[in-house]
Amino acid sequence: QVRDRLKQQVVEMKEKFPGFRPGLAILQVGNRDDSNLYINMKLKAAAEIGISANHIKLPNTATEADVLKCIASLNGDPAVHGFIVQLPLDSDKPINTERITNAVAPEKDVDGLSSINAGKLSRGDLGDCFIPCTPKGCMELIRQTGVQVAGKRAVVVGRSKIVGAPMHDLLLWNNATVTTCHSKTSTLAEEVGKADILVVAAGKAEMVKGEWIKPGAIVIDCGINHVPDSTKASGKRVVGDVAYSTAKEKASFITPVPGGVGPMTVAMLMQSTVESAQRFLEKFQPGKWTIQYNQLTLKVPVPSDIEISQSCIPKPIDQVAREVGLSPDEVELYGQTKAKVHLSALKRLKNQPDGKYVVVTGITPTPLGEGKSTTTVGLVQALGAHLHQNVFACVRQPSQGPTFGIKGGAAGGGYCQVVPMDEFNLHLTGDIHAITAANNLVAAAIDARMFHELTQSDQALYNRLVPSVSGVRKFSDIQIRRLQKLGINKTDPMALTKEEVNSFVRLDIDPSSITWQRVLDTNDRFLRKITIGQSPTEKGFSRTAQFDITVSSEIMAVLALTDGLDDMKKRLGRMVVASSKKGQPITADDLGVTGAVAVLMKDAVKPNLMQTLEGTPVFVHAGPFANIAHGNSSVLADKIALKLVGKDGFVVTEAGFGADIGMEKFFNIKCRYSGLRPHVVVLVATVRALKMHGGGPTVTAGVPLPKEYTEENLQLLAKGCSNLNKQIQNAHMFGVPVVVAVNAFKTDTKAELALVVQQAKQAGAFDAVECTHWAEGGKGALALAQAVQRASQTPSNFRFLYNVELPLVDKIRLIAQQIYGARDIELLPEAQEKVALYTKQGFGNLPICMAKTHLSLSHDPEQKGAPTGFILPIRDIRASVGAGFLYPLVGTMSTMPGLPTRPCFYDIDLDPVSGGVNGLF
């Protein structure tokens, strides 16, 4: 009956949570025959019920440390819900059994042997503990008799931790009057004779005689003993602790041995495992977050960002992880306020439905930015802390270049920040440093390979690339891939012909074709163009090169678009760094560097978990530039977050720069590769930026705003709304509803804000709302959050702007005409050459990632509003083949910004008292 009931419960679990199975782990030390027999019974029962059972067997040479290490691993495995250590431990080494049983996590201790579970049982907390399986089975047998336990006199013979002591507690808390007898009880027969319920677990063959038993008593015999029997082939038979033949004449119910308590013990083990799995689902089920939000103490005037951030006491990050349904083994702590999340979480949650996907973008901004990050954080604080929805923000990690340059940090601002903002804006968990190291390893490999090819013969190169070790040459895996690429299907290094050796060892890189640059995460204008190889040791092989900023590295774009370690490694291997003198693409795989780069990136691929000021969770992961790359945070972070929030929750991510750049790339590149489909676009607009588009004076960072921006001017504002209208239209081209967030500044008047709302609705926005989240936190974005909720319920007829199979030039033209408003495009000679080259090399079917100014819809940053009829000049086209896109260069741009006269670092310092960070980010 128990097994049938459990089988049905497991079926129901699987129906409700597809792909889920209760998991049982059995850890055995040694190879005892009796243990093997019991384990096989448990494995058979688990298979019958539908439980996934895993038998882990350690040798009898295992030490206590070996066993504890295995237990720690099983404790952290989310697929294991029940976990038992098979006793006795059959090891040649001394092992403390008590220490071993107490090492099992109490919530997985389905044997109920840990001190915590035993303590809860002795206190009567029966609903919050696991009960040892034999007493639990005995109790079930007693219930099956139909006899009421309450008020009965019960006697337990035996006081072991496994049966006797917990049986006493169990009967006591079921309201029986309980006496425990043991080897020192002098009046055993007399005590047994008083029992309405008798449970015997003494381990002594037939010690309880039939004549001792009270007529009509219930007798549960837990003993298993072997006595001589010449009639049996083995020479012995199994008997219990009760003389069965005489006891059954007096008892109303009695369990036989074998076949009585034993099968019930196994059934109870299965029941406890199923119960543990049910508890796990309740605790970690997406859609059922129990989260503690932080209460903001708002001040007027609003203090500096760093003051607000440091006044907040963040929750311990492991608490945030638990609140959102991450298990301990899926979280790697980096101090108290940030953690990395393992990709195993995505595998565990793969069958869960996704939540609602929201992208925050903006109108064409001023150089000051219009508050997309602040709005992203404000929206999730409103949805989470105020509307109590499951919600995740997914944002990019900022570069230290802008942080120490002119822009400052990117953690949001005011009362809408990711905290601690100093950690967010600086090293975080080192992902950008890992990219710097990986990128520069590739750069070093390019120049080293050219140097060695120029200074060595084919055979000398071959001897070094495939060295003889103890007289044996062997190709590495990456060299086998290069041979296959060359059409050489040989695995024996000695079998290559001279021509094949030449093809294998010579990449024959054309120095003028090298597109891979060195990087660093600092704004250093004097590294925009450099000469390398000037040391005498390089034998005169110098060339002109440059440094870019780290976040412009293709490796950053790969990180942002990958969906896992294997995919990342393939993308890294496909990265094209140059062409050969015959025009063939040279990849990281050809250089032999793919595996090493993947090793440097193995931790960076894990998303970083942080929180907002109001305690809602945030993934901070990847930070590709929004011009030469796609300007969005990682696919992996979005995918994990969408599973964690559940089908009714929200994931809010941000696309860099204006909608014509970041949003277009979010749809055409990120969503194309991820397979995710957005539900809502939030378009951030400000009165300031719209006045600029209406013809207002130039806005310059670090310079006070002209009066046109601080005084009411409805005419200027209305004219500038052409940019807002165009960006709404751009979002509609992808079939997604748009909610306009009017980010209010203190200098904006009510009439100006009302005009923007009106214009947005007339342009076709689903809704448009005024937001004051910078000054009020989530409360100031409540109307926005409610509008997003409503918009997410409407149909999203998402579609891409173009088919990737279109010719390369046609895709560029479509973006220029449809998104920017251009009349046509003009390919300059270098761009024309690249169209031919990339089409020939097979890269023409990649998506397009336009690299243009973010300060205008056109290529000219001085053209504001919504210009039309212009010709968009394409001066060059470059390939990020590993990331998976081509990026045309529009106009003139630099990927390495310079420091301004007064950089942000003038205002940053260590606090002399706390040792923390002071200053403005």
CSV table of N, CA and C in Angstrom, one decimal, residues 661-716:
chain,number,residue,atom,x,y,z
A,661,ILE,N,20.3,51.6,-31.4
A,661,ILE,CA,21.6,50.8,-31.4
A,661,ILE,C,21.4,49.6,-30.4
A,662,GLY,N,21.2,49.8,-29.1
A,662,GLY,CA,21.2,48.7,-28.2
A,662,GLY,C,19.9,47.8,-28.4
A,663,MET,N,18.8,48.4,-28.6
A,663,MET,CA,17.5,47.6,-28.7
A,663,MET,C,17.6,46.8,-30.0
A,664,GLU,N,18.0,47.5,-31.1
A,664,GLU,CA,18.0,46.8,-32.4
A,664,GLU,C,18.9,45.6,-32.3
A,665,LYS,N,20.1,45.7,-31.7
A,665,LYS,CA,21.0,44.6,-31.5
A,665,LYS,C,20.5,43.6,-30.5
A,666,PHE,N,19.8,44.0,-29.5
A,666,PHE,CA,19.1,43.1,-28.6
A,666,PHE,C,18.2,42.2,-29.3
A,667,PHE,N,17.4,42.7,-30.2
A,667,PHE,CA,16.4,41.9,-31.0
A,667,PHE,C,17.1,41.1,-32.0
A,668,ASN,N,17.9,41.7,-32.9
A,668,ASN,CA,18.4,41.1,-34.1
A,668,ASN,C,19.6,40.1,-33.8
A,669,ILE,N,20.4,40.4,-32.7
A,669,ILE,CA,21.5,39.5,-32.4
A,669,ILE,C,21.3,38.7,-31.2
A,670,LYS,N,21.0,39.3,-30.0
A,670,LYS,CA,20.9,38.6,-28.8
A,670,LYS,C,19.7,37.6,-28.8
A,671,CYS,N,18.5,38.1,-29.2
A,671,CYS,CA,17.3,37.3,-29.2
A,671,CYS,C,17.4,36.2,-30.3
A,672,ARG,N,18.1,36.5,-31.4
A,672,ARG,CA,18.3,35.5,-32.4
A,672,ARG,C,19.1,34.3,-31.9
A,673,TYR,N,20.2,34.6,-31.2
A,673,TYR,CA,21.0,33.5,-30.7
A,673,TYR,C,20.5,32.8,-29.4
A,674,SER,N,19.8,33.6,-28.6
A,674,SER,CA,19.3,33.0,-27.3
A,674,SER,C,18.0,32.2,-27.5
A,675,GLY,N,17.2,32.6,-28.6
A,675,GLY,CA,15.9,32.0,-28.7
A,675,GLY,C,14.8,32.6,-27.8
A,676,LEU,N,15.2,33.6,-27.0
A,676,LEU,CA,14.3,34.2,-26.1
A,676,LEU,C,13.5,35.3,-26.8
A,677,ARG,N,12.2,35.5,-26.4
A,677,ARG,CA,11.3,36.4,-27.0
A,677,ARG,C,10.8,37.4,-26.0
A,678,PRO,N,11.0,38.7,-26.3
A,678,PRO,CA,10.7,39.8,-25.3
A,678,PRO,C,9.2,40.0,-25.3
A,679,HIS,N,8.7,40.5,-24.1
A,679,HIS,CA,7.3,40.8,-24.0
A,679,HIS,C,7.0,42.3,-24.0
A,680,VAL,N,7.9,43.1,-23.5
A,680,VAL,CA,7.7,44.5,-23.4
A,680,VAL,C,9.0,45.3,-23.6
A,681,VAL,N,8.9,46.4,-24.3
A,681,VAL,CA,10.0,47.4,-24.4
A,681,VAL,C,9.7,48.6,-23.5
A,682,VAL,N,10.6,48.9,-22.6
A,682,VAL,CA,10.5,50.2,-21.8
A,682,VAL,C,11.5,51.2,-22.4
A,683,LEU,N,10.9,52.3,-22.9
A,683,LEU,CA,11.7,53.3,-23.6
A,683,LEU,C,11.8,54.5,-22.7
A,684,VAL,N,13.1,54.8,-22.2
A,684,VAL,CA,13.3,55.8,-21.3
A,684,VAL,C,13.5,57.1,-22.0
A,685,ALA,N,12.8,58.2,-21.6
A,685,ALA,CA,12.9,59.5,-22.2
A,685,ALA,C,13.0,60.6,-21.2
A,686,THR,N,13.7,61.6,-21.5
A,686,THR,CA,13.8,62.8,-20.6
A,686,THR,C,13.5,64.1,-21.3
A,687,VAL,N,13.0,65.0,-20.6
A,687,VAL,CA,12.7,66.3,-21.1
A,687,VAL,C,14.0,66.9,-21.6
A,688,ARG,N,15.1,66.8,-20.9
A,688,ARG,CA,16.4,67.3,-21.3
A,688,ARG,C,16.8,66.9,-22.7
A,689,ALA,N,16.8,65.6,-22.9
A,689,ALA,CA,17.2,65.0,-24.2
A,689,ALA,C,16.3,65.4,-25.3
A,690,LEU,N,15.0,65.5,-25.0
A,690,LEU,CA,14.0,65.9,-26.1
A,690,LEU,C,14.2,67.3,-26.5
A,691,LYS,N,14.5,68.2,-25.5
A,691,LYS,CA,14.8,69.6,-25.8
A,691,LYS,C,16.0,69.7,-26.7
A,692,MET,N,17.0,68.9,-26.4
A,692,MET,CA,18.2,68.9,-27.2
A,692,MET,C,17.9,68.5,-28.7
A,693,HIS,N,17.0,67.5,-28.8
A,693,HIS,CA,16.6,67.1,-30.2
A,693,HIS,C,15.7,68.1,-30.8
A,694,GLY,N,15.1,69.0,-30.0
A,694,GLY,CA,14.3,70.0,-30.6
A,694,GLY,C,15.1,71.2,-31.1
A,695,GLY,N,16.4,71.2,-30.9
A,695,GLY,CA,17.3,72.3,-31.3
A,695,GLY,C,17.9,73.0,-30.2
A,696,GLY,N,17.9,72.5,-28.9
A,696,GLY,CA,18.5,73.1,-27.8
A,696,GLY,C,20.0,73.1,-27.9
A,697,PRO,N,20.7,74.0,-27.1
A,697,PRO,CA,22.2,74.1,-27.2
A,697,PRO,C,22.8,72.8,-26.9
A,698,THR,N,24.1,72.7,-27.2
A,698,THR,CA,24.9,71.5,-27.0
A,698,THR,C,25.0,71.2,-25.5
A,699,VAL,N,24.8,69.9,-25.1
A,699,VAL,CA,24.9,69.4,-23.8
A,699,VAL,C,26.3,68.8,-23.6
A,700,THR,N,27.1,69.3,-22.6
A,700,THR,CA,28.4,68.8,-22.5
A,700,THR,C,28.6,68.3,-21.0
A,701,ALA,N,29.2,67.2,-20.9
A,701,ALA,CA,29.4,66.6,-19.5
A,701,ALA,C,30.4,67.6,-18.8
A,702,GLY,N,30.1,67.8,-17.5
A,702,GLY,CA,30.9,68.6,-16.7
A,702,GLY,C,30.7,70.1,-16.8
A,703,VAL,N,29.8,70.5,-17.7
A,703,VAL,CA,29.5,71.9,-17.9
A,703,VAL,C,28.0,72.2,-17.5
A,704,PRO,N,27.7,73.3,-16.8
A,704,PRO,CA,26.3,73.5,-16.4
A,704,PRO,C,25.4,73.6,-17.6
A,705,LEU,N,24.2,73.1,-17.4
A,705,LEU,CA,23.2,73.1,-18.5
A,705,LEU,C,22.7,74.6,-18.8
A,706,PRO,N,22.6,74.9,-20.1
A,706,PRO,CA,22.1,76.2,-20.5
A,706,PRO,C,20.6,76.3,-20.0
A,707,LYS,N,20.1,77.6,-19.9
A,707,LYS,CA,18.8,77.8,-19.3
A,707,LYS,C,17.7,77.2,-20.1
A,708,GLU,N,17.9,76.9,-21.4
A,708,GLU,CA,16.8,76.2,-22.2
A,708,GLU,C,16.4,74.9,-21.6
A,709,TYR,N,17.4,74.3,-20.8
A,709,TYR,CA,17.1,73.0,-20.2
A,709,TYR,C,16.6,73.1,-18.8
A,710,THR,N,16.7,74.3,-18.2
A,710,THR,CA,16.2,74.4,-16.8
A,710,THR,C,15.0,75.3,-16.7
A,711,GLU,N,14.5,75.8,-17.8
A,711,GLU,CA,13.3,76.6,-17.8
A,711,GLU,C,12.3,76.0,-18.7
A,712,GLU,N,11.0,76.2,-18.5
A,712,GLU,CA,10.0,75.6,-19.3
A,712,GLU,C,10.1,76.1,-20.7
A,713,ASN,N,10.0,75.1,-21.7
A,713,ASN,CA,10.0,75.5,-23.1
A,713,ASN,C,9.3,74.4,-23.9
A,714,LEU,N,8.0,74.6,-24.0
A,714,LEU,CA,7.1,73.5,-24.6
A,714,LEU,C,7.3,73.4,-26.1
A,715,GLN,N,7.6,74.5,-26.7
A,715,GLN,CA,7.8,74.5,-28.2
A,715,GLN,C,9.1,73.7,-28.5
A,716,LEU,N,10.2,73.9,-27.8
A,716,LEU,CA,11.4,73.2,-28.1
A,716,LEU,C,11.2,71.7,-27.8
